[in-house]
mmCIF file of C-alpha atoms in Angstrom:
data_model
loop_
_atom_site.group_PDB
_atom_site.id
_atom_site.type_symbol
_atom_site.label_atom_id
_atom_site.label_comp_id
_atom_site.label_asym_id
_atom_site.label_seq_id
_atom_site.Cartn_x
_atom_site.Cartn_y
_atom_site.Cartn_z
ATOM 1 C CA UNK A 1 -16.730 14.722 -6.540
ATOM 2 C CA UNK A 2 -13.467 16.298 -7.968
ATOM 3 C CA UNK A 3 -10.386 14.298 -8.705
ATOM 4 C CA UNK A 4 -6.533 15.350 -8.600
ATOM 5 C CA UNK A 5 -5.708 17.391 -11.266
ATOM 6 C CA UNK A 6 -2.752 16.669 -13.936
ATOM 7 C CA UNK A 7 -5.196 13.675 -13.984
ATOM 8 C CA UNK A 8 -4.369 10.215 -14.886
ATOM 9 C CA UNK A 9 -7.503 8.559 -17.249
ATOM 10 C CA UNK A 10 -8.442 6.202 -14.778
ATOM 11 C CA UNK A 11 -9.642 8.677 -11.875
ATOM 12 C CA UNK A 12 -12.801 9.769 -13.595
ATOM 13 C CA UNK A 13 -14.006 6.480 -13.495
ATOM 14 C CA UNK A 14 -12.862 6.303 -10.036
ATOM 15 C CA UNK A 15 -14.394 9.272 -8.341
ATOM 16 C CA UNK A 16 -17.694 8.736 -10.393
ATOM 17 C CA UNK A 17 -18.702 5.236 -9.212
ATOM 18 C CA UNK A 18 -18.345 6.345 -5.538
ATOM 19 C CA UNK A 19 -22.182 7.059 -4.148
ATOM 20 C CA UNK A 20 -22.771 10.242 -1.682
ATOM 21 C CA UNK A 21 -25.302 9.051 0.502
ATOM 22 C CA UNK A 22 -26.670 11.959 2.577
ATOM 23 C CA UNK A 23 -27.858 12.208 6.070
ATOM 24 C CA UNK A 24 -25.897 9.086 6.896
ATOM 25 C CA UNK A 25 -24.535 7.927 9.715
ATOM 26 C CA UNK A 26 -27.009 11.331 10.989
ATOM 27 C CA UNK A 27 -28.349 14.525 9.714
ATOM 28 C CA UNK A 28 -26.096 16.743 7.719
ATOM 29 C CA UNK A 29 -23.461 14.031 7.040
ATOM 30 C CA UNK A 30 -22.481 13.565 2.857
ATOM 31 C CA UNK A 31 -21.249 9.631 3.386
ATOM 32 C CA UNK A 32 -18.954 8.747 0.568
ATOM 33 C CA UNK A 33 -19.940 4.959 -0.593
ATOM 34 C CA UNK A 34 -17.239 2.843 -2.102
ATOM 35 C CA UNK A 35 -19.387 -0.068 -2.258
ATOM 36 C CA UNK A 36 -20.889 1.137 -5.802
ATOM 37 C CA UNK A 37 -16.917 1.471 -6.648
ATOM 38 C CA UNK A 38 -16.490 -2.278 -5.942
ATOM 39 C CA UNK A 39 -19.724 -3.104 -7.769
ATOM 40 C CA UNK A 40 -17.121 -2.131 -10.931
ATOM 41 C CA UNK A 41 -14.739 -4.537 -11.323
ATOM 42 C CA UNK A 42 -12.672 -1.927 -13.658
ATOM 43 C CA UNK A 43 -12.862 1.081 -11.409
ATOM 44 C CA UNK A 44 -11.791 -1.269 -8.407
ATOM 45 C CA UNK A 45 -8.882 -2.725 -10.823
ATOM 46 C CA UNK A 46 -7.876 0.628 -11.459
ATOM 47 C CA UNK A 47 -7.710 2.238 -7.954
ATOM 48 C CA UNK A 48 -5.128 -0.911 -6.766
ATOM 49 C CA UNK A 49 -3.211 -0.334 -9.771
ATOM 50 C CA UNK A 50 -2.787 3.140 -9.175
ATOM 51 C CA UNK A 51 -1.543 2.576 -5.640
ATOM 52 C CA UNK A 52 0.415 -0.495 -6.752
ATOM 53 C CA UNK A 53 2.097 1.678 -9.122
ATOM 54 C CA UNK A 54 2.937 4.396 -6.710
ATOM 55 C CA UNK A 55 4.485 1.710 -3.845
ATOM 56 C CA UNK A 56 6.148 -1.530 -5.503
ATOM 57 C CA UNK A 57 9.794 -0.127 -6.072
ATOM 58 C CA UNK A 58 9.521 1.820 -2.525
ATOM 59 C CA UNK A 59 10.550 -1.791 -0.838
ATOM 60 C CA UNK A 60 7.402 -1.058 1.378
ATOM 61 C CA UNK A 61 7.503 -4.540 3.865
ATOM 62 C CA UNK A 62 4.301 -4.053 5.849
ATOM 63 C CA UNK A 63 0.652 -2.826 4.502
ATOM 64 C CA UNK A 64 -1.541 -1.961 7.710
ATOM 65 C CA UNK A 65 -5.145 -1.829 6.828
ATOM 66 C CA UNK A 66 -7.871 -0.038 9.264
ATOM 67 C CA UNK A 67 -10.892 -1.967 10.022
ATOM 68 C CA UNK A 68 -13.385 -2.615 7.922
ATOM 69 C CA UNK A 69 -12.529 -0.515 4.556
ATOM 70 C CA UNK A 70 -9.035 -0.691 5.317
ATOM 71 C CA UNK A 71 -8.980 -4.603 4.840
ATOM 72 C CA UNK A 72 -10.323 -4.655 0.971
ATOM 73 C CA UNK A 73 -8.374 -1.962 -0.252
ATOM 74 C CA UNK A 74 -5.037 -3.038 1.910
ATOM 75 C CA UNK A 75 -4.740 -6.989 1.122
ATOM 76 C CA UNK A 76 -4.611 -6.259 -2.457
ATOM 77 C CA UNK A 77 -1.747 -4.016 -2.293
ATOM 78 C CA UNK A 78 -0.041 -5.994 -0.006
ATOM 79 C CA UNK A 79 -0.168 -9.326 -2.350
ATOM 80 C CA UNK A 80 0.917 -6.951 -5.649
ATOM 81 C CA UNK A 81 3.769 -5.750 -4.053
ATOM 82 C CA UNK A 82 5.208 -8.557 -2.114
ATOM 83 C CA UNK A 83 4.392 -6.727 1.602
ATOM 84 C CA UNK A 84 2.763 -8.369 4.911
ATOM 85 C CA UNK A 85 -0.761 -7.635 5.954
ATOM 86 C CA UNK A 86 -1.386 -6.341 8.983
ATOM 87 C CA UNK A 87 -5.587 -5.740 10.268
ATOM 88 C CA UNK A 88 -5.329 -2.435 12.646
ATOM 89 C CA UNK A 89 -8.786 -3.272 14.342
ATOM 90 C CA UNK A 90 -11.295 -2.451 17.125
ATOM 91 C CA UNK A 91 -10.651 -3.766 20.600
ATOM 92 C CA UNK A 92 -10.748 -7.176 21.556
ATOM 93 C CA UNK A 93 -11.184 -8.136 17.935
ATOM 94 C CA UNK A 94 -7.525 -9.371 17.655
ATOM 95 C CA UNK A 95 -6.602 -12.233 20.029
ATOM 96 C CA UNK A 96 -3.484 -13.229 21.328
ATOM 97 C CA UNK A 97 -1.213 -9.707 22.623
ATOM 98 C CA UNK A 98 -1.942 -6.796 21.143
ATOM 99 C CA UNK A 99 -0.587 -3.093 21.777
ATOM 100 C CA UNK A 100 -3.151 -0.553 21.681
ATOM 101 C CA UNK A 101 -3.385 3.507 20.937
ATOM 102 C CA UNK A 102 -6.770 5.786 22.073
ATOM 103 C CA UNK A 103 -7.809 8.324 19.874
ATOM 104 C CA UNK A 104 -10.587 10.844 19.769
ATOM 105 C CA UNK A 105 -14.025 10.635 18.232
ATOM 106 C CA UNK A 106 -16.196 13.113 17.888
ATOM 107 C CA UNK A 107 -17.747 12.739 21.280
ATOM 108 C CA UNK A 108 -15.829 10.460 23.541
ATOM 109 C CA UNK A 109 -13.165 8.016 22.401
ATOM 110 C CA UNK A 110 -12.236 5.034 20.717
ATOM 111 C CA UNK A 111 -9.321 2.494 20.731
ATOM 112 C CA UNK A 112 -6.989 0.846 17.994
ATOM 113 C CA UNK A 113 -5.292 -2.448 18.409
ATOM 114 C CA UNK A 114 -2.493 -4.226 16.239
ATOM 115 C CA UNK A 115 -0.684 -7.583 17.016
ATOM 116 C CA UNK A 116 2.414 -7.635 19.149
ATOM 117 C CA UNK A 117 5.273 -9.227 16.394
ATOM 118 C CA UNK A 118 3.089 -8.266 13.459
ATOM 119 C CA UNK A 119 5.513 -5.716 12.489
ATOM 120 C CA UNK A 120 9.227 -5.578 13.638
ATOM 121 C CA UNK A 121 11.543 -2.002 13.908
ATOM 122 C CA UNK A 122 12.992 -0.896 10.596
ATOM 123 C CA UNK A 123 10.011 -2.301 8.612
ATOM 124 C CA UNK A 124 8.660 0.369 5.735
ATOM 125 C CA UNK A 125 5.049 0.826 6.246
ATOM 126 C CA UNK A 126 1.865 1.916 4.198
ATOM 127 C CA UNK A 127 -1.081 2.733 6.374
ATOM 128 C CA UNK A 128 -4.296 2.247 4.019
ATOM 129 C CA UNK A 129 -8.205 3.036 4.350
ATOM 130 C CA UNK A 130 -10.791 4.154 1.986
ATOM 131 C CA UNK A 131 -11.205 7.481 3.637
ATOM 132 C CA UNK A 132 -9.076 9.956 5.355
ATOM 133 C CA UNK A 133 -11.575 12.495 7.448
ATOM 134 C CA UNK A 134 -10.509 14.270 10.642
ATOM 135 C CA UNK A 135 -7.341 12.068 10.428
ATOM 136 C CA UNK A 136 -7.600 10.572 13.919
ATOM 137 C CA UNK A 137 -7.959 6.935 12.893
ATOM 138 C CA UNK A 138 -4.521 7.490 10.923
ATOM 139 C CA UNK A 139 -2.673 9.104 13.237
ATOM 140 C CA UNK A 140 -3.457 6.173 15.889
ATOM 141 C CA UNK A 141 -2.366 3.506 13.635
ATOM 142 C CA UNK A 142 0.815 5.658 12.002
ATOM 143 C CA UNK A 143 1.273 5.906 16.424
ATOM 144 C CA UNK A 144 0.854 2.149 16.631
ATOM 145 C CA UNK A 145 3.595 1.747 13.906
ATOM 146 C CA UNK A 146 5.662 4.293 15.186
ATOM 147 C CA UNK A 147 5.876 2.520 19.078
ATOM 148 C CA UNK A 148 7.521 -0.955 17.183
ATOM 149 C CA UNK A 149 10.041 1.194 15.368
ATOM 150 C CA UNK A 150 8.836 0.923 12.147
ATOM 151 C CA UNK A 151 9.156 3.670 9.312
ATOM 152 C CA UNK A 152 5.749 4.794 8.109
ATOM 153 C CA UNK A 153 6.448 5.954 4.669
ATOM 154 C CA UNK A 154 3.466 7.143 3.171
ATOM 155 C CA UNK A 155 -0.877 6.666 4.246
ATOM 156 C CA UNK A 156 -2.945 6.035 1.535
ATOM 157 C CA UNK A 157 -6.553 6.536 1.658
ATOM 158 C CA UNK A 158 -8.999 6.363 -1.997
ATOM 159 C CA UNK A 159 -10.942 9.947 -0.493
ATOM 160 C CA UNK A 160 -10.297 12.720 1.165
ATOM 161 C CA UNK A 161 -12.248 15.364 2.474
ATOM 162 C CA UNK A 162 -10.164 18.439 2.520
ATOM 163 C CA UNK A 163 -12.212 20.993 4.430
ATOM 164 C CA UNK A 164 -12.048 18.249 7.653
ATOM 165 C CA UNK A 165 -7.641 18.978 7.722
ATOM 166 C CA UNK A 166 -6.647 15.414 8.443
ATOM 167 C CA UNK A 167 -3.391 16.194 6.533
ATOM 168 C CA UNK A 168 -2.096 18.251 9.195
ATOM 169 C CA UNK A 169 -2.854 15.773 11.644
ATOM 170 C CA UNK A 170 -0.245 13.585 10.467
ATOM 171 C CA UNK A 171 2.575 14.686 11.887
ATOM 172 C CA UNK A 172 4.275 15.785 8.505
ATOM 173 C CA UNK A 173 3.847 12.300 6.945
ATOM 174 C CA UNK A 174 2.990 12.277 3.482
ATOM 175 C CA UNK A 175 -0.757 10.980 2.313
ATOM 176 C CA UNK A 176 -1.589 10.024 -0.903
ATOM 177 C CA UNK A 177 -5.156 10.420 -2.032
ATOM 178 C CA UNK A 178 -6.958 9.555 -5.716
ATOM 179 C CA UNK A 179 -10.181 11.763 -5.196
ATOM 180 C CA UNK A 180 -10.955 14.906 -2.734
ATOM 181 C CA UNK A 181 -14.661 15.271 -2.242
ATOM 182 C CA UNK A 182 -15.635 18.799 -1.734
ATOM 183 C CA UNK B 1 -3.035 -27.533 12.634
ATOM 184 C CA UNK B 2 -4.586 -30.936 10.872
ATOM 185 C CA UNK B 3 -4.609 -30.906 7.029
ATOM 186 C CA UNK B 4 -7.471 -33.108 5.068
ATOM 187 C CA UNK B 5 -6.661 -36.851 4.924
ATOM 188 C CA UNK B 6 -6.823 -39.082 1.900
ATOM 189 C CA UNK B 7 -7.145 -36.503 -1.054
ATOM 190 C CA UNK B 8 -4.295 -35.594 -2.677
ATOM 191 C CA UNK B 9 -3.324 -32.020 -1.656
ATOM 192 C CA UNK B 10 -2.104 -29.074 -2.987
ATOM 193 C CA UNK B 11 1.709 -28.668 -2.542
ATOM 194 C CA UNK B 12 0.795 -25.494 -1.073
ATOM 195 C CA UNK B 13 -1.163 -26.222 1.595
ATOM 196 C CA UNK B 14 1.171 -27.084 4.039
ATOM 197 C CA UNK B 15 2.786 -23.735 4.256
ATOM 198 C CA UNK B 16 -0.413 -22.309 4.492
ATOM 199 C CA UNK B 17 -1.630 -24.752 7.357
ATOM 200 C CA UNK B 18 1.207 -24.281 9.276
ATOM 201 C CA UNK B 19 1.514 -20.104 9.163
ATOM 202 C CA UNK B 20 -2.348 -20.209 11.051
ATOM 203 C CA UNK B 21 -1.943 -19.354 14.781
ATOM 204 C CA UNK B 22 -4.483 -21.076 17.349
ATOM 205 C CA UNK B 23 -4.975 -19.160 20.216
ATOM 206 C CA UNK B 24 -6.242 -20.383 23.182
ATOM 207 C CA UNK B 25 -9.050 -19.321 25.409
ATOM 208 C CA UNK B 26 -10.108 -16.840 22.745
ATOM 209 C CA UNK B 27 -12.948 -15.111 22.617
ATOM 210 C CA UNK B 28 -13.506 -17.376 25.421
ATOM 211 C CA UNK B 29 -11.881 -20.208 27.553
ATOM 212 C CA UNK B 30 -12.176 -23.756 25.628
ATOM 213 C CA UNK B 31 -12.461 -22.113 22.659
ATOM 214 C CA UNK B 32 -9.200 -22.531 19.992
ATOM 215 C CA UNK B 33 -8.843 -19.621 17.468
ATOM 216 C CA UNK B 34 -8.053 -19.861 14.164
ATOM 217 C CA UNK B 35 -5.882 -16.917 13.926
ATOM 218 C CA UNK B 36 -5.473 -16.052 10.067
ATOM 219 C CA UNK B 37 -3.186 -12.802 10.883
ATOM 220 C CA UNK B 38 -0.070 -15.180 10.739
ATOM 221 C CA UNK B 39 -0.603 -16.404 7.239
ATOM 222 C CA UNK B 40 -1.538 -12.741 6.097
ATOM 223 C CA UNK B 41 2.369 -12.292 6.989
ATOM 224 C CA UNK B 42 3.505 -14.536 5.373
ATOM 225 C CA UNK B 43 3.278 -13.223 1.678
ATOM 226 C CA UNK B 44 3.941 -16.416 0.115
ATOM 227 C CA UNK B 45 1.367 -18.127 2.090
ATOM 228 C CA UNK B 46 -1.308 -15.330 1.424
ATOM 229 C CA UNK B 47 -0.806 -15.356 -2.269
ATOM 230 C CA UNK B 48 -0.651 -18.925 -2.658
ATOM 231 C CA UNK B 49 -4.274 -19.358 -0.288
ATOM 232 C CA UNK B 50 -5.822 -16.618 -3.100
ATOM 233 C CA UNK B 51 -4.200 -18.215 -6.099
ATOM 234 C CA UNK B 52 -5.978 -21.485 -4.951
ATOM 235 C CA UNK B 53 -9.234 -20.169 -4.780
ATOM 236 C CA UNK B 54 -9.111 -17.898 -8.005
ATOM 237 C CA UNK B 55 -7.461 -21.250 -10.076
ATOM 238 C CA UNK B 56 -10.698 -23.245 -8.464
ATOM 239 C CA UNK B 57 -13.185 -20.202 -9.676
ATOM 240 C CA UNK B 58 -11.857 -18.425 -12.907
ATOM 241 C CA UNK B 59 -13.374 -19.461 -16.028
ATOM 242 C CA UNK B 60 -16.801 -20.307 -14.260
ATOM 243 C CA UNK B 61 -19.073 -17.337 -14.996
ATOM 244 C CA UNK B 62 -19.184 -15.901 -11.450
ATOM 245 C CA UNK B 63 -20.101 -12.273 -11.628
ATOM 246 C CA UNK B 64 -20.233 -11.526 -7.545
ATOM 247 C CA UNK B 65 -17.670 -12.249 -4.716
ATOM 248 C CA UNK B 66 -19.923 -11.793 -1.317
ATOM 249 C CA UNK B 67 -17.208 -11.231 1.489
ATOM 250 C CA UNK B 68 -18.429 -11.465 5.082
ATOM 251 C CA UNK B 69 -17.390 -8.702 7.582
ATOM 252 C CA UNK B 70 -14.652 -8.739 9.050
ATOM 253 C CA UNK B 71 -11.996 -11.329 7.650
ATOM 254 C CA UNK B 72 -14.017 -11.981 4.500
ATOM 255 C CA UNK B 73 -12.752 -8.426 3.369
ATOM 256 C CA UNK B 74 -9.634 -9.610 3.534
ATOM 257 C CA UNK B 75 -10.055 -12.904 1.193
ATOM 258 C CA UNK B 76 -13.254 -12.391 -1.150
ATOM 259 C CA UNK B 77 -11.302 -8.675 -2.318
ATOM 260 C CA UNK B 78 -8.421 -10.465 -4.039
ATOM 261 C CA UNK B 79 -10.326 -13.426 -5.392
ATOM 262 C CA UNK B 80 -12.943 -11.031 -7.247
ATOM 263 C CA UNK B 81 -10.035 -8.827 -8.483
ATOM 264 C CA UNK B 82 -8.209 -11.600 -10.247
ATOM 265 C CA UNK B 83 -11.560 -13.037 -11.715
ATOM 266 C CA UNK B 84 -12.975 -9.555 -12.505
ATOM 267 C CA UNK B 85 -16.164 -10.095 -10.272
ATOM 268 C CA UNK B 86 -17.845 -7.508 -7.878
ATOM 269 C CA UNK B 87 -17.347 -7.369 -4.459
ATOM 270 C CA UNK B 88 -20.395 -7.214 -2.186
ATOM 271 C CA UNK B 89 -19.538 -6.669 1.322
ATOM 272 C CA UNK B 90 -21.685 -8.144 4.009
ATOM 273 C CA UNK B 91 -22.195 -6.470 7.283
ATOM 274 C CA UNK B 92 -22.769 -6.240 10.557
ATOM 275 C CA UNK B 93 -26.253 -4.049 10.900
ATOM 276 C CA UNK B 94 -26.022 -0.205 10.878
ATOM 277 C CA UNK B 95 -22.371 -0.566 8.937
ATOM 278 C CA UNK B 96 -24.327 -0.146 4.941
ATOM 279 C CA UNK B 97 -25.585 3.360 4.219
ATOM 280 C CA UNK B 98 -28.568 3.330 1.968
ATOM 281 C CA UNK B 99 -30.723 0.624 1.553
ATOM 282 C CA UNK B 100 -29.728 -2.859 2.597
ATOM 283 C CA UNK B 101 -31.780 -5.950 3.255
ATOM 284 C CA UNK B 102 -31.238 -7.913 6.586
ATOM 285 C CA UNK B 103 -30.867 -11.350 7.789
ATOM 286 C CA UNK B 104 -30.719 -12.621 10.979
ATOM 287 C CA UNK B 105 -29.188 -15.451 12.398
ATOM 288 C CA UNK B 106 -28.869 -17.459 15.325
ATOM 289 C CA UNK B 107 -25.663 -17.651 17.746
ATOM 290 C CA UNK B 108 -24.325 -19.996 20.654
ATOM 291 C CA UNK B 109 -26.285 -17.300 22.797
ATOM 292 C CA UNK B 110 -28.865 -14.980 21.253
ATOM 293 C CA UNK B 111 -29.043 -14.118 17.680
ATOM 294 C CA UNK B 112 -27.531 -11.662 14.961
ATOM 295 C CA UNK B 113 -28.248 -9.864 11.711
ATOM 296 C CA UNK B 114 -26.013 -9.770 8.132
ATOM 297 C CA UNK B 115 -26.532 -7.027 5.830
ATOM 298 C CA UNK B 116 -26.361 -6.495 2.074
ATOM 299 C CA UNK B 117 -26.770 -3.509 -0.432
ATOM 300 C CA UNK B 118 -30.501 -3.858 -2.213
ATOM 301 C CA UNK B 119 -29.201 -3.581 -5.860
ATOM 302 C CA UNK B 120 -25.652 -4.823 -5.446
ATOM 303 C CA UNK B 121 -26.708 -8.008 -6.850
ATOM 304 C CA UNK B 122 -29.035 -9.095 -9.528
ATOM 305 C CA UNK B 123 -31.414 -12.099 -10.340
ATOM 306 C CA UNK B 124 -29.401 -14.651 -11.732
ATOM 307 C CA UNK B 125 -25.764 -13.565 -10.998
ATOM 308 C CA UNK B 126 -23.806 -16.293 -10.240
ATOM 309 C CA UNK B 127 -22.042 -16.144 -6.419
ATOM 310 C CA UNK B 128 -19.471 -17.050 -3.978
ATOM 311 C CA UNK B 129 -19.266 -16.423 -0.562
ATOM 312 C CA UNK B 130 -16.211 -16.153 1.230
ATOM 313 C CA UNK B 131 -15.210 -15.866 4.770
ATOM 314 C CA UNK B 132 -11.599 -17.142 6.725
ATOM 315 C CA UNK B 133 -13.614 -20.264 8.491
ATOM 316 C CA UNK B 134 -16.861 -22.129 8.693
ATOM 317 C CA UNK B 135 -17.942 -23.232 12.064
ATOM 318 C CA UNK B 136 -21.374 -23.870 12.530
ATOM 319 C CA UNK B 137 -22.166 -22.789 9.551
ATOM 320 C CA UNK B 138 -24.825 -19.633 10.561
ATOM 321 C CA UNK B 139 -23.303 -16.559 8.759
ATOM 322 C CA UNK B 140 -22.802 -18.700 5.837
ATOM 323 C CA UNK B 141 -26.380 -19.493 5.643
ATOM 324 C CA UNK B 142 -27.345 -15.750 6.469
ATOM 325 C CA UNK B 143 -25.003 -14.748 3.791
ATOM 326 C CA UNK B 144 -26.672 -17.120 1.137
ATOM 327 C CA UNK B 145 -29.766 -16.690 2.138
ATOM 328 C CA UNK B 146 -29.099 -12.692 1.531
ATOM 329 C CA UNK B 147 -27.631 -13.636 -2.094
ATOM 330 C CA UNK B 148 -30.636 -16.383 -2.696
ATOM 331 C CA UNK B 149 -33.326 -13.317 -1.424
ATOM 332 C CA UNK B 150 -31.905 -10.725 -4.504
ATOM 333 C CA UNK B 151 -32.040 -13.647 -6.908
ATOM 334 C CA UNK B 152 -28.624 -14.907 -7.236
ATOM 335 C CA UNK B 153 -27.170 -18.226 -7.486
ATOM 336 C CA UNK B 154 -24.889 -19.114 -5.058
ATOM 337 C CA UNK B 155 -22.421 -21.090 -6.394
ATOM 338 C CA UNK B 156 -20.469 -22.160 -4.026
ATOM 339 C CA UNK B 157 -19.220 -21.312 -0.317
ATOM 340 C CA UNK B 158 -15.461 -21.072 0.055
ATOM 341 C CA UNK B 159 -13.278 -20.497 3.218
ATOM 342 C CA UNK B 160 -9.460 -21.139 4.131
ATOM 343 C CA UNK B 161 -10.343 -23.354 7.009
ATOM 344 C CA UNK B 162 -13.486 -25.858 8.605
ATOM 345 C CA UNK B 163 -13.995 -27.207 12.004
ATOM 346 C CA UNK B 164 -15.870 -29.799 10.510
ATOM 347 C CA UNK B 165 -16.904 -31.115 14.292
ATOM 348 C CA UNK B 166 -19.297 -27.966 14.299
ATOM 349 C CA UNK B 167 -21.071 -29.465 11.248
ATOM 350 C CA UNK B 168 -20.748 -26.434 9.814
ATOM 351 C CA UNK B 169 -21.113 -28.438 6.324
ATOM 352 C CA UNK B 170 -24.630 -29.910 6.951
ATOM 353 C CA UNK B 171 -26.223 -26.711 7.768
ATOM 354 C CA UNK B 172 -25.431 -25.612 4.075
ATOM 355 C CA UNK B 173 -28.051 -27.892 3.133
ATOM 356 C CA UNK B 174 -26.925 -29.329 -0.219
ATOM 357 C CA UNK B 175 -24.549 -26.296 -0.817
ATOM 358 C CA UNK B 176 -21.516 -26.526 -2.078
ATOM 359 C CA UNK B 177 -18.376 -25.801 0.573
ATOM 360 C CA UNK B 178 -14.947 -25.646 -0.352
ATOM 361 C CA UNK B 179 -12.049 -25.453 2.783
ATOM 362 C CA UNK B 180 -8.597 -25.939 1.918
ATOM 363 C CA UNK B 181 -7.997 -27.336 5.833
ATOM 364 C CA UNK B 182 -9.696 -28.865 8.533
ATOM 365 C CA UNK B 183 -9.044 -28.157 11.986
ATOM 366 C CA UNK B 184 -9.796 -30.651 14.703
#
């Protein structure tokens, strides 16, 4: 697991109390586990701060958290830097009216929902989960954002896995990562 | 939204009650939703609803926060932050890579299963659980059960809101349940 070079002190911690659990969800998959880095209070501290640090004088309004991983790394960014929460989830999950965006999997596809009035045009958005991969699941929220007129600034994920190019799926946003796992 | 009667409450809680949506006919018709999303925009009304819980807990030894999937990611995160705890998520089955022991549970119609990370907790850690709302009280028991099984001590049980009609609280069996609103 490498981390960012020009490094701040806190990312070895970081990248080292993430698990690689192999063979999972099927054969020939290297699934990055952030459980073991929430199982250290200090590592978990540290990856917020980092984040918190990089967004609270950006006047970011709205912090849009993928289902599941999404919602423990998002919330806590949200309350630091004074931003709504808003769960990007699975369908039907949400109830009341929702507006919803289809993206690819691997075979087939899948859909992504947010709340209608959740987020209002010209609010500054952060679109967070633990892991950025292919980058569909980010471009279908930063699309879900993008239909209500907000801005999305930045997307912030804790991994990334470089050889799988979800940066250039994102339409030239920016993404922010503390670890690439090669 | 209805607020607990007769205890003296929180100056906080009423902004908190009153950013929950209820949404109804959801999943199903009859059914009113709690829907948390509204006081997760509110900022004020998010911080204060994890200040409350981390003033009630800090100070008491617990070493694990136990979240349940979905909307207990959203609460138990925060809360073990400010009182330097773990977080142990608990999840649906299939969700945990690695080894995980299961518990299953039993729904309106048919039955399902909680998940938790063997080694994420040890014997004698002291626990919460949190999740949004208690109903009937069945993932909560799955989820202590899970905590109980891998030796901890669950401390207490602690969720923004109870539909106490569901008896949610007498399934805990003796367990401690905190709620910071009712909703009838």
């Amino acid at each position: 697991m490498a981390s960012d070079g020009a490094e701040d002190h806190r990312l070895p911690r970081i990248a080292s109390s993430i698990r690689v659990i192999p063979d999972f969800p099927k054969p020939g998959i290297l699934f990055q586990d952030i459980t073991t880095l929430l199982l250290d209070p200090e590592a978990f501290k540290d990856t917020i701060d980092m984040f918190v640090e990089r967004y609270r004088d950006k006047e970011i309004s709205v912090v849009a958290g993928i289902e599941a991983r999404g919602f423990i790394f998002g919330p806590p960014i949200a309350l630091a830097i004074g931003a709504k929460f808003v769960p990007m989830r699975k369908p039907k999950k949400l109830p009341g009216e929702v507006i919803s965006e289809e993206y690819s999997l691997e075979y087939g596809t899948d859909k992504m929902e947010m709340h209608v009035g959740a987020v209002q045009a010209g609010d500054r958005a952060l679109v967070i989960d633990d892991l950025i991969a292919t980058g569909g699941t980010l471009a279908a929220a930063m699309r879900l954002l993008d239909r209500v007129g907000a801005e999305v600034v930045e997307c912030a994920c804790v991994i990334e896995l470089p050889e799988l190019k979800g940066r250039d799926k994102l339409g030239g946003r920016p993404l922010f990562v503390l670890v690439k796992a090669v | 939204m209805a607020v607990r009667e007769g205890k003296e409450q929180d100056p906080r809680i009423p902004r908190i009650a009153s950013s929950i949506r209820v949404v109804p006919d959801f999943p199903k018709k009859g059914i009113m939703f709690q829907d948390i999303t509204t006081l997760l925009l509110d900022p004020k009304a998010f911080k204060d609803t994890v200040d409350l819980f981390v003033e009630r807990y800090t100070g008491r030894d617990i070493s694990v926060v136990a979240g349940v999937e979905a909307r207990g990611f959203i609460f138990g995160p925060p809360i073990a932050l400010a009182i330097g705890a773990k977080f142990v998520p608990l999840r649906k089955p299939k969700k945990l890579p690695g080894e995980v022991i299961s518990e299953n549970y039993v729904l309106e119609y048919g039955t399902d299963c909680l998940e938790m990370h063997v080694g994420a907790v040890q014997p004698g850690e002291r626990a919460l659980v949190v999740d949004d709302l208690v109903a009937t009280g069945g993932t909560l028991c799955a989820a202590i059960s899970l905590l109980e099984r891998a030796g901890a001590e669950v401390v207490e049980c602690a969720c923004v809101i109870e539909l106490p009609e569901l008896k949610g609280r007498e399934r805990l069996n003796g367990k401690y349940i905190y709620i910071l609103m009712e909703s009838h």
